[in-house]
Each structure stands twice: as structure tokens, then as C-alpha cells.
mmCIF file of C-alpha atoms in Angstrom:
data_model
loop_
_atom_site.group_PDB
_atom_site.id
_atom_site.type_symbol
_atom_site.label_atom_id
_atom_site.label_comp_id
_atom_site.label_asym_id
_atom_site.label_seq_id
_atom_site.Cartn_x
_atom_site.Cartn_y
_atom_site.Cartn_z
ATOM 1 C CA UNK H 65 70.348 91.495 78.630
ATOM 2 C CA UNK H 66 71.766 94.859 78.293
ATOM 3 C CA UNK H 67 70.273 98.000 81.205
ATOM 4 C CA UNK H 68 70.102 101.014 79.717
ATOM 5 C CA UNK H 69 72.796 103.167 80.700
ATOM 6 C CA UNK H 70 72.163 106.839 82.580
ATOM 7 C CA UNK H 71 73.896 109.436 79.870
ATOM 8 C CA UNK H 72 76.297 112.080 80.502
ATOM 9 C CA UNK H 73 73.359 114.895 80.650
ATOM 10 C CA UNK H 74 71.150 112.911 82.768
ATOM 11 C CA UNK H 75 74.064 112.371 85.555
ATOM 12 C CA UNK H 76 74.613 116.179 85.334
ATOM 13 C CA UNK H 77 70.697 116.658 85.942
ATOM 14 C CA UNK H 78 70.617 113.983 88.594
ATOM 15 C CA UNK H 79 73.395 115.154 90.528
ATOM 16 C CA UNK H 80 72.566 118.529 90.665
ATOM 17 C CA UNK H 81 69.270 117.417 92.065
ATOM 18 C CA UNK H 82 70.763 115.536 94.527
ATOM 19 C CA UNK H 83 72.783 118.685 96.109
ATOM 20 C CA UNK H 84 69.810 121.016 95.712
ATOM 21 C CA UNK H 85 68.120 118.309 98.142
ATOM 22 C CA UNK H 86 71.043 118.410 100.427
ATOM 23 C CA UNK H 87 72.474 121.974 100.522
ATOM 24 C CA UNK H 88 74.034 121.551 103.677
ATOM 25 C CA UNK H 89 76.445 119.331 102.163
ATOM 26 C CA UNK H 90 77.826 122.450 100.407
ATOM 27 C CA UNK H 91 79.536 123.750 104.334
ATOM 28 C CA UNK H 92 82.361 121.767 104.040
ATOM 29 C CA UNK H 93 83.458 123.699 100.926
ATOM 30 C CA UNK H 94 81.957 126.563 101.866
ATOM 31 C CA UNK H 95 83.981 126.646 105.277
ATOM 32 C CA UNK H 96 87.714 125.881 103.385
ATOM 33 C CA UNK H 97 87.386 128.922 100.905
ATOM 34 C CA UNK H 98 86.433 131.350 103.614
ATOM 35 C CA UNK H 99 88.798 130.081 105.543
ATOM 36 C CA UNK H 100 91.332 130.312 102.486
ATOM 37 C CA UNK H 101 89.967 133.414 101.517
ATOM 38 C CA UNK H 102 89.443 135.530 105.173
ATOM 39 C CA UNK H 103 92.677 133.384 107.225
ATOM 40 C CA UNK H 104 96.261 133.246 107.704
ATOM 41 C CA UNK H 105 98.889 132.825 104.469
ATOM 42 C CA UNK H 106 101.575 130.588 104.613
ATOM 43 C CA UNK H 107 104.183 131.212 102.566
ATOM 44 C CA UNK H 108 107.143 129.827 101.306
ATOM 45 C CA UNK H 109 108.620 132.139 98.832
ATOM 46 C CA UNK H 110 111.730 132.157 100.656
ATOM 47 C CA UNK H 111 112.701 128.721 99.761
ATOM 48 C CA UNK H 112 111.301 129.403 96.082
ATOM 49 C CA UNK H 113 113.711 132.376 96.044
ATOM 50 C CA UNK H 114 116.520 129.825 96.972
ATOM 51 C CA UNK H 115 115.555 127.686 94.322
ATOM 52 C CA UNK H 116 115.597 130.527 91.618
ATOM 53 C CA UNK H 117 118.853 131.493 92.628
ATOM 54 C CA UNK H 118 120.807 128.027 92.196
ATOM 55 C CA UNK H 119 119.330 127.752 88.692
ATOM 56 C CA UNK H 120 120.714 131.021 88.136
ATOM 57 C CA UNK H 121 123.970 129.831 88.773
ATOM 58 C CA UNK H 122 123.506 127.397 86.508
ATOM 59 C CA UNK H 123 125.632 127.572 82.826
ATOM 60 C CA UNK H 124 123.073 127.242 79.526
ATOM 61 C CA UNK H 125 123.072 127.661 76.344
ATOM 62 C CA UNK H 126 122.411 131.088 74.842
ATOM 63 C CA UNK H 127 119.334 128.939 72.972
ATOM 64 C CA UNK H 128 118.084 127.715 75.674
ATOM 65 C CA UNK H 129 118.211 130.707 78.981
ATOM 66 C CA UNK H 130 115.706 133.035 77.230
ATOM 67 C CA UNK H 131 112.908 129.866 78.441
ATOM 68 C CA UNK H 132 115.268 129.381 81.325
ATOM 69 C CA UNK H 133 114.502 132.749 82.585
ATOM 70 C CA UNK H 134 110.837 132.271 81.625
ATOM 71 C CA UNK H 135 110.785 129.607 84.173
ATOM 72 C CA UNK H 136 112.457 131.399 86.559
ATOM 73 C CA UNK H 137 109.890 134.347 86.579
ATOM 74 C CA UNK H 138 107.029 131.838 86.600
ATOM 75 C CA UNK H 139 108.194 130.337 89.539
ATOM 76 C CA UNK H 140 109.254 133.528 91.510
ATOM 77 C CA UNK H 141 105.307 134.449 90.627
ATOM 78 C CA UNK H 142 104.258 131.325 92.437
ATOM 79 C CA UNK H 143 106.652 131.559 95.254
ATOM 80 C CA UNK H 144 105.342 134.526 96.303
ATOM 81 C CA UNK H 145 101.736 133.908 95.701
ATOM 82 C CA UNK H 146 101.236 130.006 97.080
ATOM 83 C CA UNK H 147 99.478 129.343 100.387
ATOM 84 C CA UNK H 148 100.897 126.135 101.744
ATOM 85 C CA UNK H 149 96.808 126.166 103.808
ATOM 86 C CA UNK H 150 96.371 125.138 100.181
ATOM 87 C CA UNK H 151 96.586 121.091 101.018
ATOM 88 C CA UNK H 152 93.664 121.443 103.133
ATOM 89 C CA UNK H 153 92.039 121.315 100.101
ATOM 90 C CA UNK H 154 94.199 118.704 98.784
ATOM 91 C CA UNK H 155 95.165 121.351 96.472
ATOM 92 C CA UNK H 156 98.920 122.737 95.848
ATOM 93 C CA UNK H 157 99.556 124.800 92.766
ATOM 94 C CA UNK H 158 96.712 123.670 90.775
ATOM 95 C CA UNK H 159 97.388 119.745 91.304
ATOM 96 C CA UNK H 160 94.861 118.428 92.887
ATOM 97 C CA UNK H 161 94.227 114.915 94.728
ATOM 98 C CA UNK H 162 90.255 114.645 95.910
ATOM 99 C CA UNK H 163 87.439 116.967 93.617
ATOM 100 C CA UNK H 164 86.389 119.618 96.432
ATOM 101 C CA UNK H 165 85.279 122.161 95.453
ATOM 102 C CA UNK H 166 87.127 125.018 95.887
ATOM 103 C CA UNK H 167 88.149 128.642 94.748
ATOM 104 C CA UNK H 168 90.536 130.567 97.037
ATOM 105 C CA UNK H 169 92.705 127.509 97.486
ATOM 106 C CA UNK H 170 94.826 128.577 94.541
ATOM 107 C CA UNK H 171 94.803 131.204 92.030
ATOM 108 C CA UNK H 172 96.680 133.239 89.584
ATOM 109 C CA UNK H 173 99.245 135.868 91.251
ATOM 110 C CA UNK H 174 97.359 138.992 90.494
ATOM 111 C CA UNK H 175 94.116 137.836 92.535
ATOM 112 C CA UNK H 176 96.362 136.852 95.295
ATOM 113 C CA UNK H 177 98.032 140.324 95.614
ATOM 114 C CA UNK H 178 94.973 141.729 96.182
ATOM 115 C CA UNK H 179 93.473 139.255 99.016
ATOM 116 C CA UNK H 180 96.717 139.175 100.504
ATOM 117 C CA UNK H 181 96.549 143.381 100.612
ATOM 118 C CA UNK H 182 93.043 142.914 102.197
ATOM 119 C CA UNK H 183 94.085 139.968 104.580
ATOM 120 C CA UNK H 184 96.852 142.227 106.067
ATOM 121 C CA UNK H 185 100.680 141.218 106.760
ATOM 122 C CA UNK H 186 99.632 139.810 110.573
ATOM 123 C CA UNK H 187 98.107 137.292 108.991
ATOM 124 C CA UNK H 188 101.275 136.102 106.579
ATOM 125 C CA UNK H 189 103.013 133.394 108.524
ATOM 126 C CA UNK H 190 106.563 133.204 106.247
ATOM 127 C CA UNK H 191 108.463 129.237 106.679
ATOM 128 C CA UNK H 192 111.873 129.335 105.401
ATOM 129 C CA UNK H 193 113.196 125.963 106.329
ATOM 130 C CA UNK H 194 112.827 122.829 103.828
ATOM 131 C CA UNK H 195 112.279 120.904 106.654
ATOM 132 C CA UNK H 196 109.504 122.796 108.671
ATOM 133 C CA UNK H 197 107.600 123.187 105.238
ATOM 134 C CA UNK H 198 107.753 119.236 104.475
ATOM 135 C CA UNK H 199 106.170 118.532 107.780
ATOM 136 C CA UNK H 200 103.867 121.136 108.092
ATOM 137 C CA UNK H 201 102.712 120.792 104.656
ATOM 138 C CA UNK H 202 102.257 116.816 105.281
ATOM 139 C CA UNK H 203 100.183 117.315 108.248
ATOM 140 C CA UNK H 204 97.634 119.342 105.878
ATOM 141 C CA UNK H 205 97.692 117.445 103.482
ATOM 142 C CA UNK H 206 96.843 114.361 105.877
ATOM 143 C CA UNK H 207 94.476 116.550 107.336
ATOM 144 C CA UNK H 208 92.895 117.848 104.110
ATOM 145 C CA UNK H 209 92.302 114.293 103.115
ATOM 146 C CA UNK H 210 90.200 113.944 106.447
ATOM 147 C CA UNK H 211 88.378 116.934 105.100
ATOM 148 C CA UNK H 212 88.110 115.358 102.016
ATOM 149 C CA UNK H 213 86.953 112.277 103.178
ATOM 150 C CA UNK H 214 84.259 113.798 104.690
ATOM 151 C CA UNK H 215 82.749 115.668 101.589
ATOM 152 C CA UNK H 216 82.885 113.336 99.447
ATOM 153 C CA UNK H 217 81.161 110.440 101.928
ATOM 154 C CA UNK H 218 78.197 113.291 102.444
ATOM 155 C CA UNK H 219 77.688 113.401 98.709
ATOM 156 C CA UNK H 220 77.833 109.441 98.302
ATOM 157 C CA UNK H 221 75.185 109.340 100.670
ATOM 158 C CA UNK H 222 73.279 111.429 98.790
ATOM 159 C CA UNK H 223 73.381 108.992 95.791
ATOM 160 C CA UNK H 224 73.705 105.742 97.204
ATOM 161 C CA UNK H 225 71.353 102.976 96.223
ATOM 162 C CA UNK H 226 71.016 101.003 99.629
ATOM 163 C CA UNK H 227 71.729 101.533 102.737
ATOM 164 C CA UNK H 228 75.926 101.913 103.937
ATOM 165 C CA UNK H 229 77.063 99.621 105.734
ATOM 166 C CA UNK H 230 78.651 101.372 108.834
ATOM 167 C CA UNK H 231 77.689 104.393 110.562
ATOM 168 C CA UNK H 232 78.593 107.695 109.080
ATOM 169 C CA UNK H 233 81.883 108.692 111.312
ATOM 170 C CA UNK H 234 83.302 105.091 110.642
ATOM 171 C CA UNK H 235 82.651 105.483 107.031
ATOM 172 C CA UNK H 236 84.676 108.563 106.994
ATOM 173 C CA UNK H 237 87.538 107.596 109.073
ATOM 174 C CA UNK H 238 87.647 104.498 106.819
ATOM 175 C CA UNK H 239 87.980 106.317 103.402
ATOM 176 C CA UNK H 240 90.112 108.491 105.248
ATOM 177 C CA UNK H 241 92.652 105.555 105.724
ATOM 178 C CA UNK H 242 92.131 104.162 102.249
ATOM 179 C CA UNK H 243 92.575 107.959 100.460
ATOM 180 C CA UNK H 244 95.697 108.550 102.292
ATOM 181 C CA UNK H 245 96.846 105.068 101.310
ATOM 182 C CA UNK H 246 95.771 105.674 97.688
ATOM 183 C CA UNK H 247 97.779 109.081 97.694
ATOM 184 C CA UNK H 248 100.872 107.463 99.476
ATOM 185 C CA UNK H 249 100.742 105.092 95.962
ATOM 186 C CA UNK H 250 100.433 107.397 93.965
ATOM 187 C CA UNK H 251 103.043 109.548 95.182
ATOM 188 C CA UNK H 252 105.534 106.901 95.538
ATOM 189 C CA UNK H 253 105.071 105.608 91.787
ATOM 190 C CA UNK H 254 105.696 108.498 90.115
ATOM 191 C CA UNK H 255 108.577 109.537 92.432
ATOM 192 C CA UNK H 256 110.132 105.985 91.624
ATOM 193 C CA UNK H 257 109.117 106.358 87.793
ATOM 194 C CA UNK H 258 109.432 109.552 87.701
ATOM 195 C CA UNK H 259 113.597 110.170 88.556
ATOM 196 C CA UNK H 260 114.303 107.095 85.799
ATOM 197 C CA UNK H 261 111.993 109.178 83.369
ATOM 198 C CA UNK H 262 113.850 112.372 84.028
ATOM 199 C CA UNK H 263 117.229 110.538 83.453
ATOM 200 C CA UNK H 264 115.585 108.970 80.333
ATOM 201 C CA UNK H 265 114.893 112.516 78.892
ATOM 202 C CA UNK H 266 118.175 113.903 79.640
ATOM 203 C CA UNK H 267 120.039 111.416 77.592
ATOM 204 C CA UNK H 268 117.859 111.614 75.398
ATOM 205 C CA UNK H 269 117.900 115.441 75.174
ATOM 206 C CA UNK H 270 121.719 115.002 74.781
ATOM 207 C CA UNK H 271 121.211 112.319 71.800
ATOM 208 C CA UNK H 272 118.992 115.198 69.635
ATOM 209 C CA UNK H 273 116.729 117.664 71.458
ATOM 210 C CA UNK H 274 113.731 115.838 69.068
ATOM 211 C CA UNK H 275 114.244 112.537 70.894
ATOM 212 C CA UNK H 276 114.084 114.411 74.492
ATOM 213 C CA UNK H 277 110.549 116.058 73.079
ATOM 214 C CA UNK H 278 109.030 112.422 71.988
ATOM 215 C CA UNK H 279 110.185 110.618 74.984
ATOM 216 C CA UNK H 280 108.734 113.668 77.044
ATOM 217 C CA UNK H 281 105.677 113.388 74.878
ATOM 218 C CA UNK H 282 105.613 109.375 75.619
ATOM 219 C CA UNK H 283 105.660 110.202 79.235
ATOM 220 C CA UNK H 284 103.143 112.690 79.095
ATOM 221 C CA UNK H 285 100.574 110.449 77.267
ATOM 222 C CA UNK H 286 101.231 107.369 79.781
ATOM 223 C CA UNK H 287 100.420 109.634 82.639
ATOM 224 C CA UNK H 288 97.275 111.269 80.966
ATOM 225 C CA UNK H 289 95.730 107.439 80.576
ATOM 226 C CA UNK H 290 96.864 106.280 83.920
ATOM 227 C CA UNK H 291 94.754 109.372 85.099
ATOM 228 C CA UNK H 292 91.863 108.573 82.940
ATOM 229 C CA UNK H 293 92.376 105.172 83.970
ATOM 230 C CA UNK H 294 92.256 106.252 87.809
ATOM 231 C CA UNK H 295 89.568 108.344 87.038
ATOM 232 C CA UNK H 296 87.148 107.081 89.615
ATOM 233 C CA UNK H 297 88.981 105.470 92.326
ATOM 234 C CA UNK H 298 87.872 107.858 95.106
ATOM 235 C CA UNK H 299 84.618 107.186 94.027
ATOM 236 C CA UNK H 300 84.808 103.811 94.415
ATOM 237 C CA UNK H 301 86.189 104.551 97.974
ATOM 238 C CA UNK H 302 83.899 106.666 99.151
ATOM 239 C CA UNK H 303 80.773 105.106 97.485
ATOM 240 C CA UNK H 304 81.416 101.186 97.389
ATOM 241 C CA UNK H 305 83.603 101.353 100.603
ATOM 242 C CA UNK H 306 86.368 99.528 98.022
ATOM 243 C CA UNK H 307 89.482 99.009 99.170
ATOM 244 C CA UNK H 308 92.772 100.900 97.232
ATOM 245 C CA UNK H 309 93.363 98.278 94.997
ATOM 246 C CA UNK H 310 89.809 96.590 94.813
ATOM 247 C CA UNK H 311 88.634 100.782 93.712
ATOM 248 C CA UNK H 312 91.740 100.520 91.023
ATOM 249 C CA UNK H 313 90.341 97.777 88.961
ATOM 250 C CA UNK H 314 86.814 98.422 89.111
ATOM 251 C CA UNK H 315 87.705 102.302 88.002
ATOM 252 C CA UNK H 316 89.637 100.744 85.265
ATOM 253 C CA UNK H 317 86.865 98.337 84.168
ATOM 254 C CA UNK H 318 84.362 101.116 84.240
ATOM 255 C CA UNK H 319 86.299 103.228 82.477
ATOM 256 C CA UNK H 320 87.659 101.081 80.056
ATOM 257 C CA UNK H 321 84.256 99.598 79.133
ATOM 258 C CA UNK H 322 82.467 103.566 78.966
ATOM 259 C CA UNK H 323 85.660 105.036 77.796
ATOM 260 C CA UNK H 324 84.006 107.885 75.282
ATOM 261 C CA UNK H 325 81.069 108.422 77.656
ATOM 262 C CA UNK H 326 83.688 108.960 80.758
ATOM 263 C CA UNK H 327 85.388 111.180 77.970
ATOM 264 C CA UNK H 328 82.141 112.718 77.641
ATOM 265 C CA UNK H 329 82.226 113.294 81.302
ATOM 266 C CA UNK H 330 85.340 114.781 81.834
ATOM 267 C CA UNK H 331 85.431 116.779 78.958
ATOM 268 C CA UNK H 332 81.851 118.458 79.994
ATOM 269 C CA UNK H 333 82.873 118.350 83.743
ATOM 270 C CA UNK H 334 86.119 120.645 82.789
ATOM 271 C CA UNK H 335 84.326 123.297 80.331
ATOM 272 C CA UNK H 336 81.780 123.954 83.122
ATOM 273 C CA UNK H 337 84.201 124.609 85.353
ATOM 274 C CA UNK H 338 86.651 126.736 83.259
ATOM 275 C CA UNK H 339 82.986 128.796 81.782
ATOM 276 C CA UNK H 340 81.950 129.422 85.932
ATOM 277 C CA UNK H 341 85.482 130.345 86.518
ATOM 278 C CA UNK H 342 85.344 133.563 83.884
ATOM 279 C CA UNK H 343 82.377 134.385 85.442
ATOM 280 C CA UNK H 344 83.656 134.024 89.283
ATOM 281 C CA UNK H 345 86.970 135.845 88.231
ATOM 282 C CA UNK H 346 84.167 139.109 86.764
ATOM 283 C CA UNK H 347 82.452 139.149 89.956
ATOM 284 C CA UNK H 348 85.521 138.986 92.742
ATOM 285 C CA UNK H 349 85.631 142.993 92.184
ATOM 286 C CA UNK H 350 84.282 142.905 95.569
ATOM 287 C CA UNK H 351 83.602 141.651 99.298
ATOM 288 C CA UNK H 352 79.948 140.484 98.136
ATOM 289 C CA UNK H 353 81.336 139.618 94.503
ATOM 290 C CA UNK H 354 84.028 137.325 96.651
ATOM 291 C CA UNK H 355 80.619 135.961 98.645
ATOM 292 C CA UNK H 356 79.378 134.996 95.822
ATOM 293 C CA UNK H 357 81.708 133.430 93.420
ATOM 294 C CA UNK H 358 82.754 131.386 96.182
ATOM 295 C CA UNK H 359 79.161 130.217 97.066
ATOM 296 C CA UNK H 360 78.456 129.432 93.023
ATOM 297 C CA UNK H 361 81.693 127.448 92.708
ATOM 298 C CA UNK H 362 80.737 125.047 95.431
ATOM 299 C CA UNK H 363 77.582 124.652 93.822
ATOM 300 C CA UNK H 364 78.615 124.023 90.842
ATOM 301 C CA UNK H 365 81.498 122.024 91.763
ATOM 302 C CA UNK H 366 79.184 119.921 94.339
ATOM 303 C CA UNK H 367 76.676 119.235 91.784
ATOM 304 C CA UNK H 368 79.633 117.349 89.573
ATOM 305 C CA UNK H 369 81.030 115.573 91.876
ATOM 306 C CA UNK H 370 77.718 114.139 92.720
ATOM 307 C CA UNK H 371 76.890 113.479 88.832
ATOM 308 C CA UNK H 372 80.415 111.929 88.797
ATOM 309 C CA UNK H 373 79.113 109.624 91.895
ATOM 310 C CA UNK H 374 76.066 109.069 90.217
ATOM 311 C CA UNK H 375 77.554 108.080 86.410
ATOM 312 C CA UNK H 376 80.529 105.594 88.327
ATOM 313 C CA UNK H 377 77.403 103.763 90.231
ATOM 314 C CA UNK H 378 75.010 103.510 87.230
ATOM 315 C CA UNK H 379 78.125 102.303 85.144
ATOM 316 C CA UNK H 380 79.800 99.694 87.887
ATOM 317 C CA UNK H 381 75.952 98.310 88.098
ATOM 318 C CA UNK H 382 75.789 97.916 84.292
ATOM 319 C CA UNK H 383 79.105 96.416 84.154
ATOM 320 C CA UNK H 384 77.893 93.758 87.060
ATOM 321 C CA UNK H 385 74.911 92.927 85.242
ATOM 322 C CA UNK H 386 76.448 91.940 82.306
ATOM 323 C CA UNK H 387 79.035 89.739 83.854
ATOM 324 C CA UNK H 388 76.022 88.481 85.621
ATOM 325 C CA UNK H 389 74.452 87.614 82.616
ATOM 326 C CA UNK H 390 76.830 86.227 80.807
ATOM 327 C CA UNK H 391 77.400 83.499 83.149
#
């Protein structure tokens, strides 16, 4: 006997409810962007600079260095603007591991100029070594996952049907392990797919330039359904207390039975986001514009994360019933 299912809208509604009930849960994002927003810089434009120098040594086609020195300039623009403090928000130049919440972590070069102007030099802390940025940046990014962890085991409370099985700083120390695990997977399968696919495109782009755009274009749609496919793994974590691979197949089963309603979700989810974000960007004019845009985005981007909680459960527990039934 089929359940009926909780709709796209009504998961919105719901978990915006649920935050509204729990505003305190809102602190942890809260307390990253000010920190992002009011602390110290770290930069590491200096090893960006490096990089944009050996591809200018580099011998192109007359074709191809007009978009050669496009990338350059884009990257010199980053350089100088990226905060390594960033992967406390599991966040580094707009890729982003865990959903928090958050608005100073990274943004475009102009609105960075600023800050940085207001922030003052004594708070720019400048790492030119490789070396002392890959370990540094590791430890955040461990310890951004912690942070993560704990956000997104608040709002799973909030929604959970039942009571959790272990106390509350177990819970998070647990998902803890199991994010950085699922990262660790993540990060080694596309660096071991990922230099084969590089060399694929290259002979390829040697072959006919046409051949190195589809197989780029095959790549590109592979990734975009293993990330639809992954979709709700650290909700699985955090809410089910799955393990890495147990949250893996039951994201893919949800989303491969729901697969236009997750659409739904994630297509919804991402124009409320990008519509807040014009009006954040109007308001940070000023110290209370800042105040506020950074208040309203972890609203707003607490309230989805607890929807997304909210459609994953409602969708696993249809899924169960059926294979229940069926039996």
C-alpha cells in the first residue's frame, strides 16, 4: 500500500518551521561568518602568483592564449581574494563539501577588497610555502567538518522521528568520523579518475579539438549524476547514523526512486539561494547591511537544510514501506 509522500513545498514549509522552533541552532553559522567576516585572512596569493607565472611560460597557440590569458586573470583574481579560513566552512572557492550555511566564506573579488580594507592588513596572515598551506589547510578542513558535524546533527534533531540513539556529543563525534571518511572517498576517486580523465582529454584534444569537448562533456555529465546520486549521503549520516557506504546506497535508492521530486528539490533549493543572494549582495553597503545579510542567509540556508532532512526521511520511510509491503 502506497504512503503518501511529503511534496517539495511542504518540506520547504516544514523545515522552516522546524528552525523557527529552534533558532539557536542558527549560532553555529552565525559564529563562522562573523568570524569570516570580522577575523584574520589567510592568504595564499603568493603561490597563485607562482602558478600564473609557469603557465606564462608556457608556448600556445595564437588561437588558443587569448582564453589562456582569461584564465590567468581569473585566477590572479582568486589568488588574491581566497581565505584559506574558508574550509572551516568546508568551503574553498565555491566547492563545497557539507550545506552550512554561509556567506563571508567566499565571495566574488570586489566584495572581498572591501572587507579586507575594513579588516585591516594586521589581520592578513600571507603563507607562501606549498607545504605549510597543504597542512594548514587540512587541519581546517578536518576541523570544519567537526563544525559541520555539529550543525547538521542539531538540525537532524530537530526533525527526527524517534529518539537517537546515543547522546548528543557521541553523535557528533561519530558523523564527524564518518564525514571525514566520506570526504577522504570522495577526494581520492576523483583524484584517481580524475588524472586518467585529464590524459583522456588531452589525446583526445590532440585527435580534433571536437573530440576533447565531448569527452569533456562525458565527464562532466558522469560527475553531475554521481552528485545527484550522492545527493543525500550526509543526510543519511547525520540523521540515520548510516555508515559511509550504508548512507551511499540508501541516497542512491532514494534518489533514484524520487528522482524528479529530488530534481524538484534541488532545483528550488538553488533559485532560493541565488534570489537571497541578490538581495544580501544590495544590502552589504554597510556594517548593519553586513549584520543582516549574514543573519538572513543562515536563515534561509538553515531552513533548507532542514527541509532537505525532512524530504530524505519522509522518502527513505516510503521507500521502506514499500519493500515492506511487497514482501
Amino acid at each position: 500500500m502506497n504512503r503518501p509522500k511529503l511534496s517539495v513545498l511542504n518540506a520547504l514549509g516544514l523545515g522552516y518551521e522546524a528552525v523557527v522552533r529552534a533558532l539557536w541552532v542558527l549560532l553555529v553559522p552565525l559564529g563562522l561568518d562573523f568570524f569570516f567576516w570580522l577575523g584574520p585572512h589567510i592568504s595564499i596569493h603568493t603561490l597563485f602568483e607562482r602558478l600564473i607565472v609557469a603557465m606564462g611560460q608556457t608556448a600556445l597557440d595564437p588561437d588558443l592564449q587569448q582564453s589562456w590569458d582569461e584564465v590567468r586573470r581569473f585566477l590572479s583574481e582568486v589568488g588574491n581574494n581566497v581565505n584559506l579560513l574558508s574550509l572551516l566552512a568546508t568551503d574553498f572557492i565555491g566547492i563545497r563539501l557539507l550545506p552550512i550555511p554561509t556567506l563571508k566564506a567566499f565571495e566574488l573579488p570586489q566584495s572581498s577588497e572591501q572587507e579586507l580594507a575594513q579588516v585591516g592588513q594586521a589581520n592578513l596572515i600571507v603563507i607562501d610555502s606549498a607545504a605549510q598551506a597543504f597542512v594548514i589547510g587540512s587541519g581546517l578542513l578536518v576541523l570544519g567538518l567537526l563544525v559541520g558535524s555539529l550543525f547538521l546533527t542539531l538540525i537532524a534533531d530537530r526533525v527526527r522521528i524517534g529518539e537517537a540513539r546515543r547522546s548528543l556529543p557521541r553523535r557528533v563525534v561519530y558523523n564527524w568520523l564518518r564525514l571525514a571518511l566520506f570526504a577522504v572517498m570522495l577526494f581520492a576517486f576523483y583524484f584517481f579518475v580524475g588524472v586518467p580523465f585529464m590524459l583522456a582529454v588531452t589525446i583526445a584534444s590532440l585527435i580534433h579539438v571536437a573530440l576533447g569537448f565531448l569527452v569533456i562533456l562525458a565527464g562532466w555529465t558522469v560527475t553531475f549524476w554521481l552528485l545527484v546520486l550522492l545527493s543525500f549521503v550526509v543526510y543519511a549520516i547525520a540523521l540515520r547514523e548510516d555508515g559511509v557506504l550504508l548512507a551511499i546506497w540508501h541516497s542512491a535508492n532514494v534518489v533514484r526512486r524520487n528522482l524528479l521530486s529530488t530534481f524538484g528539490l534541488v532545483l528550488l533549493s538553488n533559485l532560493i539561494v541565488a534570489g537571497t543572494a541578490v538581495i544580501w549582495q544590495s544590502v552589504e553597503v554597510s556594517w548593519l547591511g553586513n549584520v543582516l545579510a549574514i543573519v538572513g542567509n543562515a536563515f534561509v540556508g538553515s531552513g533548507l537544510v532542514a527541509a532537505s532532512f525532512l524530504f530524505y526521511q519522509d522518502r527513505y520511510e516510503a521507500w521502506q514501506v514499500l519493500g515492506v509491503s511487497t514482501k
